[in-house]
XYZ file of C-alpha atoms in Angstrom:
497
model
C -23.335 74.115 -0.629
C -24.834 71.717 -3.175
C -22.460 70.539 -5.878
C -24.077 69.918 -9.247
C -24.566 66.265 -10.274
C -22.803 66.830 -13.603
C -19.652 68.005 -11.848
C -19.734 65.093 -9.426
C -19.970 62.521 -12.194
C -17.507 64.087 -14.620
C -14.761 65.200 -12.263
C -14.967 62.757 -9.372
C -11.237 62.083 -9.586
C -9.088 60.910 -6.707
C -5.317 61.157 -6.888
C -3.114 58.698 -5.066
C -0.263 60.122 -2.946
C 2.224 59.026 -5.625
C 0.227 60.744 -8.382
C -0.123 63.930 -6.349
C 3.585 64.006 -5.523
C 4.438 63.373 -9.159
C 2.300 66.352 -10.237
C 3.727 68.675 -7.603
C 7.304 67.660 -8.412
C 6.666 68.154 -12.120
C 5.349 71.651 -11.497
C 8.321 72.578 -9.311
C 10.804 71.389 -11.955
C 9.069 73.385 -14.682
C 9.008 76.527 -12.551
C 12.719 76.141 -11.747
C 13.580 75.559 -15.401
C 11.436 78.240 -17.012
C 10.186 80.962 -14.675
C 12.557 83.981 -14.720
C 11.233 85.218 -11.374
C 11.947 82.297 -9.056
C 13.306 83.890 -5.899
C 12.542 87.444 -7.050
C 9.584 88.387 -4.829
C 9.778 85.385 -2.481
C 13.313 84.219 -1.507
C 14.347 80.919 -3.061
C 14.914 79.379 0.373
C 11.302 80.156 1.281
C 10.098 78.625 -1.996
C 12.046 75.443 -1.248
C 10.644 75.244 2.284
C 7.109 75.713 0.982
C 7.557 73.031 -1.663
C 8.947 70.564 0.873
C 6.037 71.245 3.213
C 3.451 70.733 0.459
C 5.211 67.610 -0.831
C 5.543 65.992 2.601
C 1.848 66.481 3.366
C 0.798 64.370 0.381
C 0.380 61.151 2.354
C -3.234 60.188 1.624
C -5.537 60.022 -1.417
C -6.864 63.451 -2.386
C -9.757 64.433 -4.621
C -9.197 66.752 -7.563
C -10.456 70.021 -6.075
C -8.565 69.477 -2.814
C -5.389 68.925 -4.822
C -6.077 72.098 -6.804
C -6.185 73.926 -3.469
C -3.031 72.132 -2.319
C -1.005 73.229 -5.376
C -2.189 76.841 -5.249
C 0.219 78.129 -2.526
C 3.288 77.210 -4.600
C 2.009 79.300 -7.506
C 0.779 82.250 -5.440
C 4.079 82.379 -3.496
C 5.752 83.598 -6.696
C 3.710 86.804 -6.333
C 3.641 87.077 -10.108
C 0.424 88.293 -11.703
C 1.242 86.596 -15.014
C 1.591 83.095 -13.540
C -1.831 81.479 -13.527
C -3.202 78.243 -12.092
C -6.277 76.983 -13.945
C -8.467 73.909 -14.004
C -8.184 70.932 -16.277
C -9.982 71.111 -19.574
C -13.794 71.195 -19.333
C -13.850 71.476 -15.539
C -15.658 74.781 -16.071
C -18.151 74.159 -18.886
C -21.701 74.903 -20.036
C -23.122 72.912 -17.104
C -21.212 74.845 -14.434
C -23.456 76.994 -12.247
C -22.451 80.400 -10.931
C -23.388 82.756 -8.116
C -26.277 84.820 -9.576
C -25.069 88.390 -9.098
C -22.252 90.896 -9.368
C -21.115 92.447 -6.130
C -19.285 95.706 -5.463
C -17.765 97.099 -2.275
C -18.482 100.417 -0.646
C -16.050 100.825 2.208
C -16.131 97.573 4.201
C -19.596 96.506 2.996
C -20.519 94.461 -0.076
C -23.588 95.180 -2.183
C -25.413 93.569 -5.087
C -24.933 95.678 -8.210
C -26.470 93.322 -10.812
C -28.866 90.506 -9.965
C -29.639 87.654 -12.380
C -31.468 85.413 -9.903
C -35.201 84.659 -10.052
C -35.698 86.818 -6.939
C -36.081 90.292 -8.430
C -36.511 91.913 -5.004
C -32.724 91.764 -4.643
C -32.347 95.148 -6.275
C -29.178 97.156 -6.653
C -27.912 98.460 -3.331
C -28.987 95.390 -1.337
C -26.243 94.618 1.170
C -24.991 91.053 0.850
C -23.878 89.707 4.227
C -23.200 85.979 3.899
C -23.068 83.207 1.311
C -23.538 79.684 2.637
C -23.065 80.914 6.226
C -19.756 82.648 5.509
C -19.346 86.412 5.421
C -18.775 87.849 1.961
C -15.673 89.635 3.298
C -14.225 86.306 4.460
C -14.937 84.642 1.115
C -13.462 87.558 -0.786
C -10.344 87.438 1.380
C -9.884 83.728 0.643
C -10.294 84.220 -3.101
C -7.726 87.023 -3.060
C -5.221 84.992 -1.060
C -5.330 81.993 -3.369
C -5.164 83.705 -6.758
C -2.399 86.200 -7.505
C -3.550 86.842 -11.079
C -3.224 90.464 -12.090
C -1.136 91.597 -9.104
C 2.640 91.696 -8.830
C 4.544 91.587 -5.558
C 2.517 92.437 -2.469
C 0.226 94.789 -4.363
C -3.448 94.081 -3.581
C -5.323 96.247 -6.068
C -5.200 93.764 -8.954
C -6.290 90.815 -6.854
C -9.079 92.881 -5.320
C -10.329 94.112 -8.687
C -10.334 90.808 -10.546
C -11.781 88.762 -7.679
C -14.698 91.202 -7.437
C -15.307 91.864 -11.137
C -15.207 88.099 -11.750
C -16.509 87.039 -8.350
C -18.855 84.385 -9.769
C -16.047 82.861 -11.867
C -13.585 82.897 -8.972
C -16.143 81.334 -6.644
C -16.934 78.487 -9.053
C -13.250 77.837 -9.748
C -12.317 77.702 -6.050
C -15.379 76.163 -4.395
C -16.911 74.241 -7.294
C -20.192 74.487 -9.175
C -23.242 75.018 -6.942
C -26.857 74.226 -7.827
C -27.991 76.775 -5.248
C -26.699 78.988 -2.450
C -28.122 80.364 0.778
C -27.594 84.049 1.489
C -28.366 86.621 4.156
C -28.911 90.209 3.105
C -30.289 93.569 4.085
C -32.442 95.871 1.963
C -31.500 99.577 1.671
C -32.661 101.633 4.669
C -33.728 98.476 6.497
C -32.044 96.945 9.540
C -33.804 93.574 9.179
C -31.514 90.720 8.134
C -33.304 88.391 5.702
C -32.492 84.927 4.375
C -33.006 83.312 0.975
C -31.962 80.338 -1.079
C -31.207 81.084 -4.699
C -30.758 78.769 -7.640
C -27.512 79.340 -9.534
C -27.636 79.804 -13.324
C -25.369 78.353 -15.981
C -23.145 80.761 -17.902
C -25.670 80.981 -20.733
C -28.496 81.671 -18.298
C -26.397 84.270 -16.470
C -25.585 86.152 -19.665
C -29.131 85.988 -21.045
C -30.670 87.473 -17.899
C -27.919 90.059 -17.556
C -28.499 91.353 -21.085
C -32.247 91.362 -20.570
C -32.223 93.289 -17.288
C -29.221 95.554 -17.783
C -28.887 95.967 -21.548
C -28.633 99.758 -21.272
C -25.748 99.552 -18.787
C -23.466 97.245 -20.737
C -20.345 99.084 -21.873
C -20.345 98.744 -25.650
C -17.653 101.342 -26.327
C -15.222 99.961 -28.900
C -11.543 99.934 -28.121
C -9.795 103.213 -29.047
C -13.087 105.113 -29.271
C -13.102 108.875 -28.670
C -15.948 110.674 -26.899
C -16.108 114.433 -26.331
C -17.508 114.887 -22.828
C -17.128 118.630 -22.224
C -17.021 121.196 -25.039
C -16.390 124.103 -22.651
C -13.068 122.669 -21.390
C -12.389 120.859 -24.696
C -12.232 117.483 -22.944
C -12.472 114.050 -24.555
C -12.191 110.480 -23.293
C -10.063 107.975 -25.205
C -11.135 104.475 -24.159
C -8.205 102.023 -24.321
C -9.695 98.733 -23.142
C -6.934 96.414 -24.399
C -3.598 96.320 -26.175
C -4.414 92.956 -27.707
C -4.797 92.710 -31.449
C -8.181 93.399 -33.009
C -7.865 90.640 -35.623
C -6.394 87.156 -35.301
C -4.435 87.270 -38.538
C -2.718 90.628 -38.109
C 0.904 90.028 -36.998
C 1.928 93.647 -37.599
C -1.116 95.039 -35.760
C -2.200 97.193 -38.689
C -5.831 97.374 -37.531
C -4.867 98.615 -34.050
C -2.509 101.163 -35.606
C -5.145 102.372 -38.056
C -7.790 102.862 -35.366
C -5.281 104.639 -33.138
C -4.505 107.065 -35.978
C -8.214 107.660 -36.498
C -8.661 108.376 -32.792
C -5.923 111.007 -32.624
C -7.033 112.500 -35.918
C -10.439 113.030 -34.288
C -8.809 114.446 -31.134
C -6.929 116.972 -33.257
C -10.001 117.822 -35.337
C -12.022 118.532 -32.195
C -9.193 120.733 -30.811
C -9.113 118.712 -27.580
C -7.071 120.343 -24.806
C -7.689 117.809 -22.022
C -7.427 114.121 -22.931
C -8.684 111.519 -20.474
C -7.115 108.151 -21.297
C -9.405 105.538 -19.755
C -7.416 102.341 -19.086
C -9.554 100.981 -16.254
C -9.757 97.210 -16.582
C -7.155 97.082 -19.374
C -5.266 93.859 -18.655
C -2.523 94.591 -21.222
C -1.586 92.891 -24.467
C 1.041 93.544 -27.122
C 3.927 95.843 -26.123
C 4.194 97.199 -29.661
C 0.655 98.564 -29.371
C 1.395 100.245 -26.056
C 4.448 101.878 -27.661
C 2.305 103.133 -30.523
C -0.016 104.861 -28.061
C 2.920 106.478 -26.267
C 4.211 107.907 -29.546
C 1.325 110.390 -29.518
C 2.525 112.236 -26.409
C 6.094 111.274 -25.486
C 8.372 114.316 -25.913
C 11.315 112.464 -27.452
C 12.664 109.144 -28.712
C 11.995 106.392 -26.178
C 12.327 102.683 -25.392
C 9.718 100.625 -23.563
C 12.150 98.030 -22.225
C 15.652 98.430 -20.877
C 16.297 94.710 -20.604
C 14.707 91.366 -21.591
C 16.089 88.068 -20.347
C 15.099 84.416 -20.045
C 16.464 81.147 -18.713
C 18.313 78.658 -20.907
C 15.449 76.139 -20.941
C 13.136 78.772 -22.419
C 14.936 78.463 -25.749
C 13.364 75.045 -26.324
C 9.924 76.674 -26.061
C 10.702 79.230 -28.772
C 12.657 76.993 -31.154
C 10.404 74.330 -32.656
C 11.073 71.391 -34.960
C 8.129 72.161 -37.222
C 9.534 75.632 -37.980
C 13.060 75.292 -39.438
C 13.502 79.090 -39.310
C 12.794 79.361 -35.589
C 16.387 78.571 -34.579
C 17.724 81.259 -36.925
C 15.097 83.707 -35.723
C 16.015 83.004 -32.099
C 19.744 83.567 -32.688
C 18.954 86.855 -34.427
C 16.801 88.094 -31.547
C 18.676 86.745 -28.504
C 22.231 86.181 -27.397
C 23.670 84.042 -24.629
C 24.551 85.753 -21.363
C 27.336 83.269 -20.697
C 25.690 82.527 -17.354
C 23.086 80.040 -18.492
C 20.474 82.348 -19.996
C 19.633 84.639 -22.912
C 19.017 88.355 -23.358
C 17.289 90.212 -26.140
C 19.462 91.910 -28.741
C 16.815 94.570 -29.405
C 15.224 95.225 -26.007
C 16.130 98.914 -26.201
C 14.437 99.485 -29.546
C 13.733 103.196 -29.873
C 10.368 104.573 -30.969
C 10.075 108.021 -32.482
C 7.235 110.261 -31.289
C 4.693 111.730 -33.719
C 5.672 115.378 -33.476
C 3.180 116.650 -36.056
C 0.378 114.413 -34.801
C 1.290 114.713 -31.130
C -1.201 115.571 -28.439
C 0.261 118.514 -26.527
C -2.532 119.262 -24.063
C -3.142 117.922 -20.562
C -3.182 114.148 -20.018
C -5.313 112.416 -17.378
C -5.235 108.662 -16.819
C -8.073 106.597 -15.341
C -6.603 103.477 -13.762
C -7.399 100.665 -11.345
C -5.930 97.388 -10.142
C -6.952 95.687 -13.366
C -4.721 98.102 -15.337
C -2.029 95.500 -15.798
C 0.994 94.419 -17.840
C 1.370 96.519 -21.041
C -1.027 99.067 -19.536
C 1.319 99.628 -16.607
C 4.121 99.993 -19.163
C 2.290 102.997 -20.636
C 1.638 104.469 -17.196
C 5.235 103.900 -16.047
C 6.768 105.468 -19.161
C 4.457 108.474 -18.905
C 5.248 108.932 -15.207
C 8.960 108.544 -15.980
C 8.637 111.394 -18.490
C 7.086 113.606 -15.801
C 3.745 113.723 -17.583
C 0.129 113.065 -16.706
C -2.323 113.209 -13.817
C -3.252 109.751 -12.514
C -6.686 109.103 -10.998
C -8.258 105.991 -9.471
C -6.187 103.334 -7.753
C -2.736 101.756 -8.103
C -2.116 99.666 -11.219
C -1.646 95.903 -10.942
C 1.924 95.653 -12.270
C 5.187 96.948 -10.892
C 6.795 100.210 -12.040
C 10.099 98.394 -12.704
C 8.566 95.825 -15.116
C 7.206 92.280 -14.969
C 7.517 88.658 -16.063
C 5.744 88.202 -19.402
C 6.607 88.365 -23.116
C 6.244 84.691 -23.991
C 4.419 81.963 -22.086
C 4.451 78.206 -21.640
C 1.356 76.443 -20.329
C 2.288 73.182 -18.617
C -0.212 70.424 -17.858
C 0.330 68.381 -14.717
C 0.464 64.710 -15.795
C -2.194 63.192 -13.500
C -4.582 65.921 -12.398
C -4.289 67.700 -15.794
C -4.261 71.062 -14.004
C -2.839 73.856 -16.167
C -0.197 76.377 -15.096
C 0.795 79.277 -17.350
C 4.438 80.252 -16.866
C 5.968 83.467 -18.264
C 9.353 83.024 -19.939
C 10.775 86.551 -19.917
C 11.785 89.109 -17.337
C 10.951 92.493 -18.846
C 12.566 95.539 -17.236
C 11.078 98.929 -18.117
C 13.357 101.658 -19.417
C 12.555 103.979 -16.509
C 14.468 105.838 -13.816
C 13.886 104.288 -10.398
C 13.896 107.664 -8.620
C 10.914 108.835 -10.684
C 8.641 106.106 -9.318
C 5.781 107.156 -7.047
C 5.452 103.695 -5.477
C 5.962 100.007 -6.192
C 3.288 100.199 -8.883
C 2.199 103.365 -10.660
C 0.219 105.088 -7.914
C -2.642 107.525 -8.459
C -2.269 111.199 -7.640
C -5.889 111.104 -6.534
C -7.234 107.918 -4.936
C -10.954 107.738 -5.686
C -13.312 105.242 -4.077
C -16.919 104.272 -4.767
C -19.733 105.837 -2.731
C -23.116 104.242 -2.130
C -24.683 106.803 -4.463
C -22.162 105.843 -7.159
C -23.262 102.226 -6.738
C -26.969 103.061 -7.043
C -26.490 105.168 -10.168
C -23.844 102.867 -11.703
C -21.741 105.990 -12.240
C -18.156 105.985 -13.479
C -17.017 107.771 -10.341
C -13.355 107.886 -11.392
C -14.249 109.751 -14.587
C -16.602 112.049 -12.662
C -13.837 113.030 -10.262
C -11.380 113.553 -13.131
C -13.786 115.906 -14.924
C -14.052 117.878 -11.684
C -10.248 118.197 -11.613
C -10.247 119.428 -15.212
C -12.925 122.034 -14.529
C -10.833 123.266 -11.592
C -7.692 123.406 -13.748
C -5.786 120.808 -11.693
C -2.749 119.427 -13.550
C -0.131 117.448 -11.607
C 2.577 116.979 -14.291
C 3.324 118.924 -17.473
C 6.620 117.161 -18.248
C 10.141 116.868 -16.911
C 11.052 120.337 -18.174
C 8.178 121.854 -16.174
C 9.497 123.617 -13.043
C 8.680 121.636 -9.922
C 7.545 118.499 -11.764
C 9.951 116.362 -9.755
C 8.189 117.226 -6.488
C 5.295 114.850 -7.213
C 3.485 114.168 -3.922
C 5.782 115.843 -1.416
C 5.817 114.251 2.020
C 2.148 113.392 2.295
C 1.802 110.957 -0.623
C -1.162 110.790 -3.030
C -4.210 112.912 -2.339
C -7.252 111.009 -1.103
C -10.718 111.474 -2.541
C -13.876 109.618 -1.601
C -16.778 109.970 -3.984
């Protein structure tokens, strides 16, 4: 692999053993002080052993990227999808070069789905075998192991999704910027293994070529858009791509609320009986917005969270000197546990459903590993209510809740590596016995076929529409006879498309 000259000159930093140990110790102290999930997924004794092992191995000078790799296991051991390790400022910039394609798996094989390299013979469906003499499967496995973003606990779906959807970004962040790469590949219906060396584009070059070659495939659906897809079965798709705000200066999320009202007004006007809520790739956002969505189908008054708590040191991150009202605001929102931490006074805030505006038909949810955080909150609350048919793959977050709410990004003093640390433990207001797995699991697991790859088809939606045409509904609500049977003894149904 050839590392770009710009990266070599700008980031050729070597840390002394003392500097490296200082950074690692600083990170460990901050995690102990702030992270509400230390010892939750990985026992505290194991975390201490890992830290000692990493610390004791810092006996020689280490360059920046090697130290980035060295720190990674301490962060990933938390198994928390909201805790992120990221590079120092400007490490990834306009000069960084990226692998020139998107790749997608079909079974155990990896294929090029979008090619932005100068070699236009690498059409969609070309099997990608190796990059720089390493199998793509091996590289993908390494990227998944060293970045836990988007996956809680031992769940793999989030890590698999993000590391593939953002494969070029993950590769550059882990291995460094590359001027060019060597690959081996195989054309469709051809057993001959070929070799090529490809120049890697900058981000601007990547985007320009992508828009030029695939402009008709780019998903331009706005968030909260409604699309009628079948008039015979009265089916519509509501695309919910994020729960983040739609405007920067909108603390009460009025724009999101207004567009949500417009969407359900359209659903009612079109007399929709089957609503497909597409939350594939929705990484979450503001809990208030997820609650607003739930108000359109929940049968009664509900809370999103049962419990919110944080460590004592987190108070200093929420109470600031420049805001004299922050201390008062904190005391109004949180109370001391008496055991060294704080809990929210209003975690169990109740939301009232929209009875007159409610959607009362059949609900279907499209989900994948990148359906994370506040998105899993919606899925978990709906499952808890005994509602919905879930299609795709397991969500990225846990059914019980996650570590999120507020965040502190710490900068290691010498390497300047950034680590985002969540400050709250958020526990969903759900009944444990109503879970269908560690995450929210699909009723129908749907995987990509080679034909789906070639046609760039939304295979999860296609399978869901088939279910609707066949009248398949898994859950009508808790008052529906037999709704507590869920999957029986055999677990979720499997579907390969």
